[in-house]
Amino acid sequence: MPNAGGTLLRMTTIEKAGPRERLLRAAGELFYREGITATGVERLCQVAGVSKRSMYQLFETKDELVAQALERFGPVTLAAHLPDEAAPLTPRERILYLFERWDASAGDPEFYGCPCVNTATELKDATHPAALVARRNKRELIDFFARQATLGGARDPETLAQQLTVVFDGVAARTLVEGAGVAGLGVATAAALLDAGGLRAG
């Protein structure tokens, strides 16, 4: 799962944690980088340094591990791209700051998209526990946009927030399709939406 400059987790630090944490870290990294289906239990346990027996003592199923790994690390993606709460930025600047960071992340060779969208897309099951986690995590992004849009005097904050989320997800999808970053297209598109929604500079 990504931070502002690539993947969130590093395997070199995984041995310092306990078995449960090692499994969660390995799952978060491998599911993001290689995919849920492609990551078998044996590989997961090998990377985590945990036996299969221990894994199933800690997590009843792989599905439970998928959900808990996304619950544990999914919010880190958003947090890594948000401005500091104390930063003297206007609501518009806060939104564009996030897109500047997201566009920059999309240009990193270790960027593999949005972990929430990736999870929901691969699972293709809206009732899967991890899909429910993905929706909750994505709602946090929508709420951030809606709060800033409200503070900035937008005409329809909720609709604008949904539109901005589509752009956010689109940056990730376009990057994966093209195999390259979007060169500021996310920022430019978000700014156009902010203008149209009545959230201008100042």
PDB file of N, CA and C in Angstrom, residues 53-135:
ATOM      1  N   ARG A  53       0.039 -23.082  10.211  1.00  0.00           N
ATOM      2  CA  ARG A  53      -0.763 -23.411  11.392  1.00  0.00           C
ATOM      3  C   ARG A  53      -0.966 -22.169  12.265  1.00  0.00           C
ATOM      4  N   SER A  54       0.114 -21.417  12.465  1.00  0.00           N
ATOM      5  CA  SER A  54       0.018 -20.200  13.281  1.00  0.00           C
ATOM      6  C   SER A  54      -0.881 -19.172  12.620  1.00  0.00           C
ATOM      7  N   MET A  55      -0.790 -19.089  11.303  1.00  0.00           N
ATOM      8  CA  MET A  55      -1.632 -18.124  10.597  1.00  0.00           C
ATOM      9  C   MET A  55      -3.107 -18.410  10.835  1.00  0.00           C
ATOM     10  N   TYR A  56      -3.478 -19.688  10.712  1.00  0.00           N
ATOM     11  CA  TYR A  56      -4.892 -20.038  10.870  1.00  0.00           C
ATOM     12  C   TYR A  56      -5.349 -20.030  12.325  1.00  0.00           C
ATOM     13  N   GLN A  57      -4.394 -19.956  13.237  1.00  0.00           N
ATOM     14  CA  GLN A  57      -4.754 -19.733  14.629  1.00  0.00           C
ATOM     15  C   GLN A  57      -5.057 -18.254  14.878  1.00  0.00           C
ATOM     16  N   LEU A  58      -4.399 -17.403  14.095  1.00  0.00           N
ATOM     17  CA  LEU A  58      -4.575 -15.959  14.244  1.00  0.00           C
ATOM     18  C   LEU A  58      -5.706 -15.415  13.384  1.00  0.00           C
ATOM     19  N   PHE A  59      -5.898 -16.015  12.211  1.00  0.00           N
ATOM     20  CA  PHE A  59      -6.941 -15.586  11.270  1.00  0.00           C
ATOM     21  C   PHE A  59      -7.670 -16.839  10.780  1.00  0.00           C
ATOM     22  N   GLU A  60      -8.973 -16.856  10.913  1.00  0.00           N
ATOM     23  CA  GLU A  60      -9.718 -18.059  10.542  1.00  0.00           C
ATOM     24  C   GLU A  60      -9.578 -18.392   9.063  1.00  0.00           C
ATOM     25  N   THR A  61      -9.539 -17.355   8.214  1.00  0.00           N
ATOM     26  CA  THR A  61      -9.454 -17.570   6.766  1.00  0.00           C
ATOM     27  C   THR A  61      -8.535 -16.517   6.147  1.00  0.00           C
ATOM     28  N   LYS A  62      -8.124 -16.759   4.934  1.00  0.00           N
ATOM     29  CA  LYS A  62      -7.364 -15.757   4.190  1.00  0.00           C
ATOM     30  C   LYS A  62      -8.218 -14.513   3.982  1.00  0.00           C
ATOM     31  N   ASP A  63      -9.523 -14.688   3.752  1.00  0.00           N
ATOM     32  CA  ASP A  63     -10.420 -13.544   3.565  1.00  0.00           C
ATOM     33  C   ASP A  63     -10.382 -12.616   4.774  1.00  0.00           C
ATOM     34  N   GLU A  64     -10.334 -13.202   5.969  1.00  0.00           N
ATOM     35  CA  GLU A  64     -10.264 -12.378   7.181  1.00  0.00           C
ATOM     36  C   GLU A  64      -8.962 -11.590   7.217  1.00  0.00           C
ATOM     37  N   LEU A  65      -7.886 -12.225   6.791  1.00  0.00           N
ATOM     38  CA  LEU A  65      -6.596 -11.545   6.758  1.00  0.00           C
ATOM     39  C   LEU A  65      -6.607 -10.412   5.736  1.00  0.00           C
ATOM     40  N   VAL A  66      -7.219 -10.645   4.585  1.00  0.00           N
ATOM     41  CA  VAL A  66      -7.334  -9.600   3.561  1.00  0.00           C
ATOM     42  C   VAL A  66      -8.038  -8.376   4.141  1.00  0.00           C
ATOM     43  N   ALA A  67      -9.153  -8.623   4.809  1.00  0.00           N
ATOM     44  CA  ALA A  67      -9.938  -7.524   5.369  1.00  0.00           C
ATOM     45  C   ALA A  67      -9.177  -6.787   6.460  1.00  0.00           C
ATOM     46  N   GLN A  68      -8.531  -7.536   7.343  1.00  0.00           N
ATOM     47  CA  GLN A  68      -7.844  -6.901   8.461  1.00  0.00           C
ATOM     48  C   GLN A  68      -6.590  -6.161   8.015  1.00  0.00           C
ATOM     49  N   ALA A  69      -5.918  -6.668   6.989  1.00  0.00           N
ATOM     50  CA  ALA A  69      -4.750  -5.968   6.461  1.00  0.00           C
ATOM     51  C   ALA A  69      -5.164  -4.635   5.843  1.00  0.00           C
ATOM     52  N   LEU A  70      -6.278  -4.634   5.113  1.00  0.00           N
ATOM     53  CA  LEU A  70      -6.756  -3.389   4.514  1.00  0.00           C
ATOM     54  C   LEU A  70      -7.247  -2.422   5.592  1.00  0.00           C
ATOM     55  N   GLU A  71      -7.889  -2.971   6.620  1.00  0.00           N
ATOM     56  CA  GLU A  71      -8.340  -2.143   7.746  1.00  0.00           C
ATOM     57  C   GLU A  71      -7.153  -1.499   8.455  1.00  0.00           C
ATOM     58  N   ARG A  72      -6.081  -2.265   8.563  1.00  0.00           N
ATOM     59  CA  ARG A  72      -4.890  -1.797   9.289  1.00  0.00           C
ATOM     60  C   ARG A  72      -4.107  -0.764   8.499  1.00  0.00           C
ATOM     61  N   PHE A  73      -3.938  -1.003   7.195  1.00  0.00           N
ATOM     62  CA  PHE A  73      -3.028  -0.168   6.420  1.00  0.00           C
ATOM     63  C   PHE A  73      -3.697   0.717   5.368  1.00  0.00           C
ATOM     64  N   GLY A  74      -4.946   0.428   5.015  1.00  0.00           N
ATOM     65  CA  GLY A  74      -5.618   1.240   4.010  1.00  0.00           C
ATOM     66  C   GLY A  74      -5.656   2.724   4.353  1.00  0.00           C
ATOM     67  N   PRO A  75      -6.028   3.103   5.587  1.00  0.00           N
ATOM     68  CA  PRO A  75      -6.082   4.524   5.935  1.00  0.00           C
ATOM     69  C   PRO A  75      -4.738   5.238   5.847  1.00  0.00           C
ATOM     70  N   VAL A  76      -3.644   4.483   5.896  1.00  0.00           N
ATOM     71  CA  VAL A  76      -2.328   5.102   5.829  1.00  0.00           C
ATOM     72  C   VAL A  76      -2.123   5.774   4.477  1.00  0.00           C
ATOM     73  N   THR A  77      -2.728   5.220   3.435  1.00  0.00           N
ATOM     74  CA  THR A  77      -2.597   5.801   2.106  1.00  0.00           C
ATOM     75  C   THR A  77      -3.125   7.223   2.091  1.00  0.00           C
ATOM     76  N   LEU A  78      -4.329   7.412   2.624  1.00  0.00           N
ATOM     77  CA  LEU A  78      -4.910   8.755   2.661  1.00  0.00           C
ATOM     78  C   LEU A  78      -4.097   9.663   3.573  1.00  0.00           C
ATOM     79  N   ALA A  79      -3.756   9.176   4.749  1.00  0.00           N
ATOM     80  CA  ALA A  79      -3.035  10.003   5.717  1.00  0.00           C
ATOM     81  C   ALA A  79      -1.707  10.503   5.159  1.00  0.00           C
ATOM     82  N   ALA A  80      -1.053   9.689   4.342  1.00  0.00           N
ATOM     83  CA  ALA A  80       0.245  10.061   3.787  1.00  0.00           C
ATOM     84  C   ALA A  80       0.151  11.183   2.765  1.00  0.00           C
ATOM     85  N   HIS A  81      -1.048  11.453   2.283  1.00  0.00           N
ATOM     86  CA  HIS A  81      -1.211  12.472   1.237  1.00  0.00           C
ATOM     87  C   HIS A  81      -1.918  13.733   1.720  1.00  0.00           C
ATOM     88  N   LEU A  82      -2.382  13.724   2.963  1.00  0.00           N
ATOM     89  CA  LEU A  82      -3.094  14.882   3.494  1.00  0.00           C
ATOM     90  C   LEU A  82      -2.120  15.930   4.027  1.00  0.00           C
ATOM     91  N   PRO A  83      -2.484  17.200   3.934  1.00  0.00           N
ATOM     92  CA  PRO A  83      -1.646  18.238   4.545  1.00  0.00           C
ATOM     93  C   PRO A  83      -1.749  18.180   6.062  1.00  0.00           C
ATOM     94  N   ASP A  84      -0.768  18.724   6.730  1.00  0.00           N
ATOM     95  CA  ASP A  84      -0.807  18.819   8.187  1.00  0.00           C
ATOM     96  C   ASP A  84      -1.995  19.689   8.593  1.00  0.00           C
ATOM     97  N   GLU A  85      -2.685  19.251   9.643  1.00  0.00           N
ATOM     98  CA  GLU A  85      -3.864  19.997  10.086  1.00  0.00           C
ATOM     99  C   GLU A  85      -3.518  21.425  10.495  1.00  0.00           C
ATOM    100  N   ALA A  86      -2.295  21.629  10.946  1.00  0.00           N
ATOM    101  CA  ALA A  86      -1.880  22.960  11.392  1.00  0.00           C
ATOM    102  C   ALA A  86      -1.368  23.833  10.253  1.00  0.00           C
ATOM    103  N   ALA A  87      -1.240  23.264   9.072  1.00  0.00           N
ATOM    104  CA  ALA A  87      -0.721  24.040   7.941  1.00  0.00           C
ATOM    105  C   ALA A  87      -1.684  25.172   7.585  1.00  0.00           C
ATOM    106  N   PRO A  88      -1.175  26.385   7.352  1.00  0.00           N
ATOM    107  CA  PRO A  88      -2.032  27.538   7.042  1.00  0.00           C
ATOM    108  C   PRO A  88      -2.508  27.514   5.586  1.00  0.00           C
ATOM    109  N   LEU A  89      -3.382  26.577   5.275  1.00  0.00           N
ATOM    110  CA  LEU A  89      -3.869  26.405   3.907  1.00  0.00           C
ATOM    111  C   LEU A  89      -5.377  26.655   3.849  1.00  0.00           C
ATOM    112  N   THR A  90      -5.840  27.176   2.735  1.00  0.00           N
ATOM    113  CA  THR A  90      -7.272  27.329   2.518  1.00  0.00           C
ATOM    114  C   THR A  90      -7.855  25.966   2.162  1.00  0.00           C
ATOM    115  N   PRO A  91      -9.185  25.804   2.243  1.00  0.00           N
ATOM    116  CA  PRO A  91      -9.797  24.532   1.839  1.00  0.00           C
ATOM    117  C   PRO A  91      -9.401  24.118   0.420  1.00  0.00           C
ATOM    118  N   ARG A  92      -9.388  25.061  -0.502  1.00  0.00           N
ATOM    119  CA  ARG A  92      -8.993  24.740  -1.881  1.00  0.00           C
ATOM    120  C   ARG A  92      -7.547  24.243  -1.913  1.00  0.00           C
ATOM    121  N   GLU A  93      -6.677  24.914  -1.190  1.00  0.00           N
ATOM    122  CA  GLU A  93      -5.268  24.517  -1.165  1.00  0.00           C
ATOM    123  C   GLU A  93      -5.086  23.137  -0.547  1.00  0.00           C
ATOM    124  N   ARG A  94      -5.893  22.814   0.449  1.00  0.00           N
ATOM    125  CA  ARG A  94      -5.800  21.500   1.079  1.00  0.00           C
ATOM    126  C   ARG A  94      -6.175  20.397   0.083  1.00  0.00           C
ATOM    127  N   ILE A  95      -7.223  20.633  -0.670  1.00  0.00           N
ATOM    128  CA  ILE A  95      -7.636  19.644  -1.670  1.00  0.00           C
ATOM    129  C   ILE A  95      -6.566  19.490  -2.742  1.00  0.00           C
ATOM    130  N   LEU A  96      -6.060  20.599  -3.240  1.00  0.00           N
ATOM    131  CA  LEU A  96      -5.057  20.526  -4.303  1.00  0.00           C
ATOM    132  C   LEU A  96      -3.736  19.963  -3.788  1.00  0.00           C
ATOM    133  N   TYR A  97      -3.429  20.195  -2.519  1.00  0.00           N
ATOM    134  CA  TYR A  97      -2.242  19.587  -1.919  1.00  0.00           C
ATOM    135  C   TYR A  97      -2.328  18.068  -2.011  1.00  0.00           C
ATOM    136  N   LEU A  98      -3.486  17.525  -1.652  1.00  0.00           N
ATOM    137  CA  LEU A  98      -3.666  16.069  -1.728  1.00  0.00           C
ATOM    138  C   LEU A  98      -3.436  15.567  -3.153  1.00  0.00           C
ATOM    139  N   PHE A  99      -3.980  16.284  -4.131  1.00  0.00           N
ATOM    140  CA  PHE A  99      -3.812  15.840  -5.515  1.00  0.00           C
ATOM    141  C   PHE A  99      -2.379  16.009  -6.001  1.00  0.00           C
ATOM    142  N   GLU A 100      -1.681  17.016  -5.519  1.00  0.00           N
ATOM    143  CA  GLU A 100      -0.270  17.162  -5.874  1.00  0.00           C
ATOM    144  C   GLU A 100       0.529  15.964  -5.365  1.00  0.00           C
ATOM    145  N   ARG A 101       0.243  15.566  -4.144  1.00  0.00           N
ATOM    146  CA  ARG A 101       0.934  14.415  -3.569  1.00  0.00           C
ATOM    147  C   ARG A 101       0.555  13.119  -4.292  1.00  0.00           C
ATOM    148  N   TRP A 102      -0.739  12.992  -4.631  1.00  0.00           N
ATOM    149  CA  TRP A 102      -1.213  11.783  -5.305  1.00  0.00           C
ATOM    150  C   TRP A 102      -0.624  11.686  -6.706  1.00  0.00           C
ATOM    151  N   ASP A 103      -0.586  12.803  -7.428  1.00  0.00           N
ATOM    152  CA  ASP A 103       0.039  12.810  -8.751  1.00  0.00           C
ATOM    153  C   ASP A 103       1.511  12.417  -8.640  1.00  0.00           C
ATOM    154  N   ALA A 104       2.188  12.914  -7.604  1.00  0.00           N
ATOM    155  CA  ALA A 104       3.599  12.573  -7.404  1.00  0.00           C
ATOM    156  C   ALA A 104       3.761  11.081  -7.102  1.00  0.00           C
ATOM    157  N   SER A 105       2.890  10.534  -6.275  1.00  0.00           N
ATOM    158  CA  SER A 105       2.947   9.101  -5.969  1.00  0.00           C
ATOM    159  C   SER A 105       2.739   8.261  -7.223  1.00  0.00           C
ATOM    160  N   ALA A 106       1.821   8.723  -8.077  1.00  0.00           N
ATOM    161  CA  ALA A 106       1.518   7.974  -9.303  1.00  0.00           C
ATOM    162  C   ALA A 106       2.727   7.875 -10.230  1.00  0.00           C
ATOM    163  N   GLY A 107       3.670   8.786 -10.078  1.00  0.00           N
ATOM    164  CA  GLY A 107       4.875   8.732 -10.901  1.00  0.00           C
ATOM    165  C   GLY A 107       5.962   7.845 -10.331  1.00  0.00           C
ATOM    166  N   ASP A 108       5.746   7.286  -9.158  1.00  0.00           N
ATOM    167  CA  ASP A 108       6.735   6.417  -8.530  1.00  0.00           C
ATOM    168  C   ASP A 108       6.668   5.019  -9.146  1.00  0.00           C
ATOM    169  N   PRO A 109       7.814   4.396  -9.428  1.00  0.00           N
ATOM    170  CA  PRO A 109       7.794   3.049 -10.034  1.00  0.00           C
ATOM    171  C   PRO A 109       7.155   1.988  -9.147  1.00  0.00           C
ATOM    172  N   GLU A 110       7.024   2.244  -7.840  1.00  0.00           N
ATOM    173  CA  GLU A 110       6.407   1.275  -6.940  1.00  0.00           C
ATOM    174  C   GLU A 110       4.948   1.618  -6.637  1.00  0.00           C
ATOM    175  N   PHE A 111       4.364   2.466  -7.456  1.00  0.00           N
ATOM    176  CA  PHE A 111       2.946   2.806  -7.310  1.00  0.00           C
ATOM    177  C   PHE A 111       2.107   1.764  -8.038  1.00  0.00           C
ATOM    178  N   TYR A 112       1.147   1.168  -7.327  1.00  0.00           N
ATOM    179  CA  TYR A 112       0.297   0.135  -7.918  1.00  0.00           C
ATOM    180  C   TYR A 112      -1.182   0.471  -7.774  1.00  0.00           C
ATOM    181  N   GLY A 113      -1.492   1.756  -7.614  1.00  0.00           N
ATOM    182  CA  GLY A 113      -2.879   2.164  -7.557  1.00  0.00           C
ATOM    183  C   GLY A 113      -3.378   2.389  -6.145  1.00  0.00           C
ATOM    184  N   CYS A 114      -4.675   2.554  -6.022  1.00  0.00           N
ATOM    185  CA  CYS A 114      -5.317   2.738  -4.720  1.00  0.00           C
ATOM    186  C   CYS A 114      -5.620   1.369  -4.129  1.00  0.00           C
ATOM    187  N   PRO A 115      -5.137   1.053  -2.934  1.00  0.00           N
ATOM    188  CA  PRO A 115      -5.360  -0.280  -2.370  1.00  0.00           C
ATOM    189  C   PRO A 115      -6.831  -0.620  -2.171  1.00  0.00           C
ATOM    190  N   CYS A 116      -7.650   0.373  -1.872  1.00  0.00           N
ATOM    191  CA  CYS A 116      -9.083   0.111  -1.677  1.00  0.00           C
ATOM    192  C   CYS A 116      -9.755  -0.270  -2.990  1.00  0.00           C
ATOM    193  N   VAL A 117      -9.473   0.499  -4.029  1.00  0.00           N
ATOM    194  CA  VAL A 117     -10.043   0.189  -5.348  1.00  0.00           C
ATOM    195  C   VAL A 117      -9.501  -1.137  -5.865  1.00  0.00           C
ATOM    196  N   ASN A 118      -8.200  -1.355  -5.687  1.00  0.00           N
ATOM    197  CA  ASN A 118      -7.605  -2.613  -6.136  1.00  0.00           C
ATOM    198  C   ASN A 118      -8.289  -3.806  -5.477  1.00  0.00           C
ATOM    199  N   THR A 119      -8.499  -3.705  -4.172  1.00  0.00           N
ATOM    200  CA  THR A 119      -9.108  -4.807  -3.424  1.00  0.00           C
ATOM    201  C   THR A 119     -10.519  -5.081  -3.909  1.00  0.00           C
ATOM    202  N   ALA A 120     -11.339  -4.045  -3.990  1.00  0.00           N
ATOM    203  CA  ALA A 120     -12.734  -4.222  -4.418  1.00  0.00           C
ATOM    204  C   ALA A 120     -12.815  -4.745  -5.844  1.00  0.00           C
ATOM    205  N   THR A 121     -11.930  -4.257  -6.707  1.00  0.00           N
ATOM    206  CA  THR A 121     -11.934  -4.683  -8.109  1.00  0.00           C
ATOM    207  C   THR A 121     -11.546  -6.148  -8.247  1.00  0.00           C
ATOM    208  N   GLU A 122     -10.510  -6.551  -7.528  1.00  0.00           N
ATOM    209  CA  GLU A 122     -10.053  -7.935  -7.635  1.00  0.00           C
ATOM    210  C   GLU A 122     -11.052  -8.916  -7.025  1.00  0.00           C
ATOM    211  N   LEU A 123     -11.655  -8.540  -5.921  1.00  0.00           N
ATOM    212  CA  LEU A 123     -12.587  -9.455  -5.249  1.00  0.00           C
ATOM    213  C   LEU A 123     -13.891  -9.636  -6.014  1.00  0.00           C
ATOM    214  N   LYS A 124     -14.365  -8.551  -6.655  1.00  0.00           N
ATOM    215  CA  LYS A 124     -15.618  -8.601  -7.416  1.00  0.00           C
ATOM    216  C   LYS A 124     -16.791  -9.129  -6.574  1.00  0.00           C
ATOM    217  N   ASP A 125     -16.780  -8.775  -5.301  1.00  0.00           N
ATOM    218  CA  ASP A 125     -17.832  -9.212  -4.395  1.00  0.00           C
ATOM    219  C   ASP A 125     -18.087  -8.096  -3.400  1.00  0.00           C
ATOM    220  N   ALA A 126     -19.170  -7.362  -3.601  1.00  0.00           N
ATOM    221  CA  ALA A 126     -19.465  -6.191  -2.770  1.00  0.00           C
ATOM    222  C   ALA A 126     -19.759  -6.562  -1.324  1.00  0.00           C
ATOM    223  N   THR A 127     -20.024  -7.861  -1.062  1.00  0.00           N
ATOM    224  CA  THR A 127     -20.336  -8.294   0.296  1.00  0.00           C
ATOM    225  C   THR A 127     -19.122  -8.861   1.036  1.00  0.00           C
ATOM    226  N   HIS A 128     -18.004  -8.976   0.356  1.00  0.00           N
ATOM    227  CA  HIS A 128     -16.793  -9.495   0.982  1.00  0.00           C
ATOM    228  C   HIS A 128     -16.372  -8.556   2.112  1.00  0.00           C
ATOM    229  N   PRO A 129     -15.897  -9.102   3.243  1.00  0.00           N
ATOM    230  CA  PRO A 129     -15.483  -8.236   4.357  1.00  0.00           C
ATOM    231  C   PRO A 129     -14.474  -7.167   3.954  1.00  0.00           C
ATOM    232  N   ALA A 130     -13.547  -7.504   3.062  1.00  0.00           N
ATOM    233  CA  ALA A 130     -12.551  -6.523   2.637  1.00  0.00           C
ATOM    234  C   ALA A 130     -13.164  -5.449   1.754  1.00  0.00           C
ATOM    235  N   ALA A 131     -14.190  -5.810   0.980  1.00  0.00           N
ATOM    236  CA  ALA A 131     -14.868  -4.810   0.154  1.00  0.00           C
ATOM    237  C   ALA A 131     -15.594  -3.797   1.034  1.00  0.00           C
ATOM    238  N   LEU A 132     -16.133  -4.272   2.141  1.00  0.00           N
ATOM    239  CA  LEU A 132     -16.794  -3.372   3.090  1.00  0.00           C
ATOM    240  C   LEU A 132     -15.773  -2.424   3.714  1.00  0.00           C
ATOM    241  N   VAL A 133     -14.596  -2.939   4.037  1.00  0.00           N
ATOM    242  CA  VAL A 133     -13.518  -2.102   4.564  1.00  0.00           C
ATOM    243  C   VAL A 133     -13.103  -1.070   3.522  1.00  0.00           C
ATOM    244  N   ALA A 134     -12.987  -1.503   2.275  1.00  0.00           N
ATOM    245  CA  ALA A 134     -12.595  -0.591   1.197  1.00  0.00           C
ATOM    246  C   ALA A 134     -13.580   0.565   1.080  1.00  0.00           C
ATOM    247  N   ARG A 135     -14.863   0.278   1.172  1.00  0.00           N
ATOM    248  CA  ARG A 135     -15.866   1.340   1.073  1.00  0.00           C
ATOM    249  C   ARG A 135     -15.772   2.308   2.247  1.00  0.00           C
TER     250      ARG A 135
END
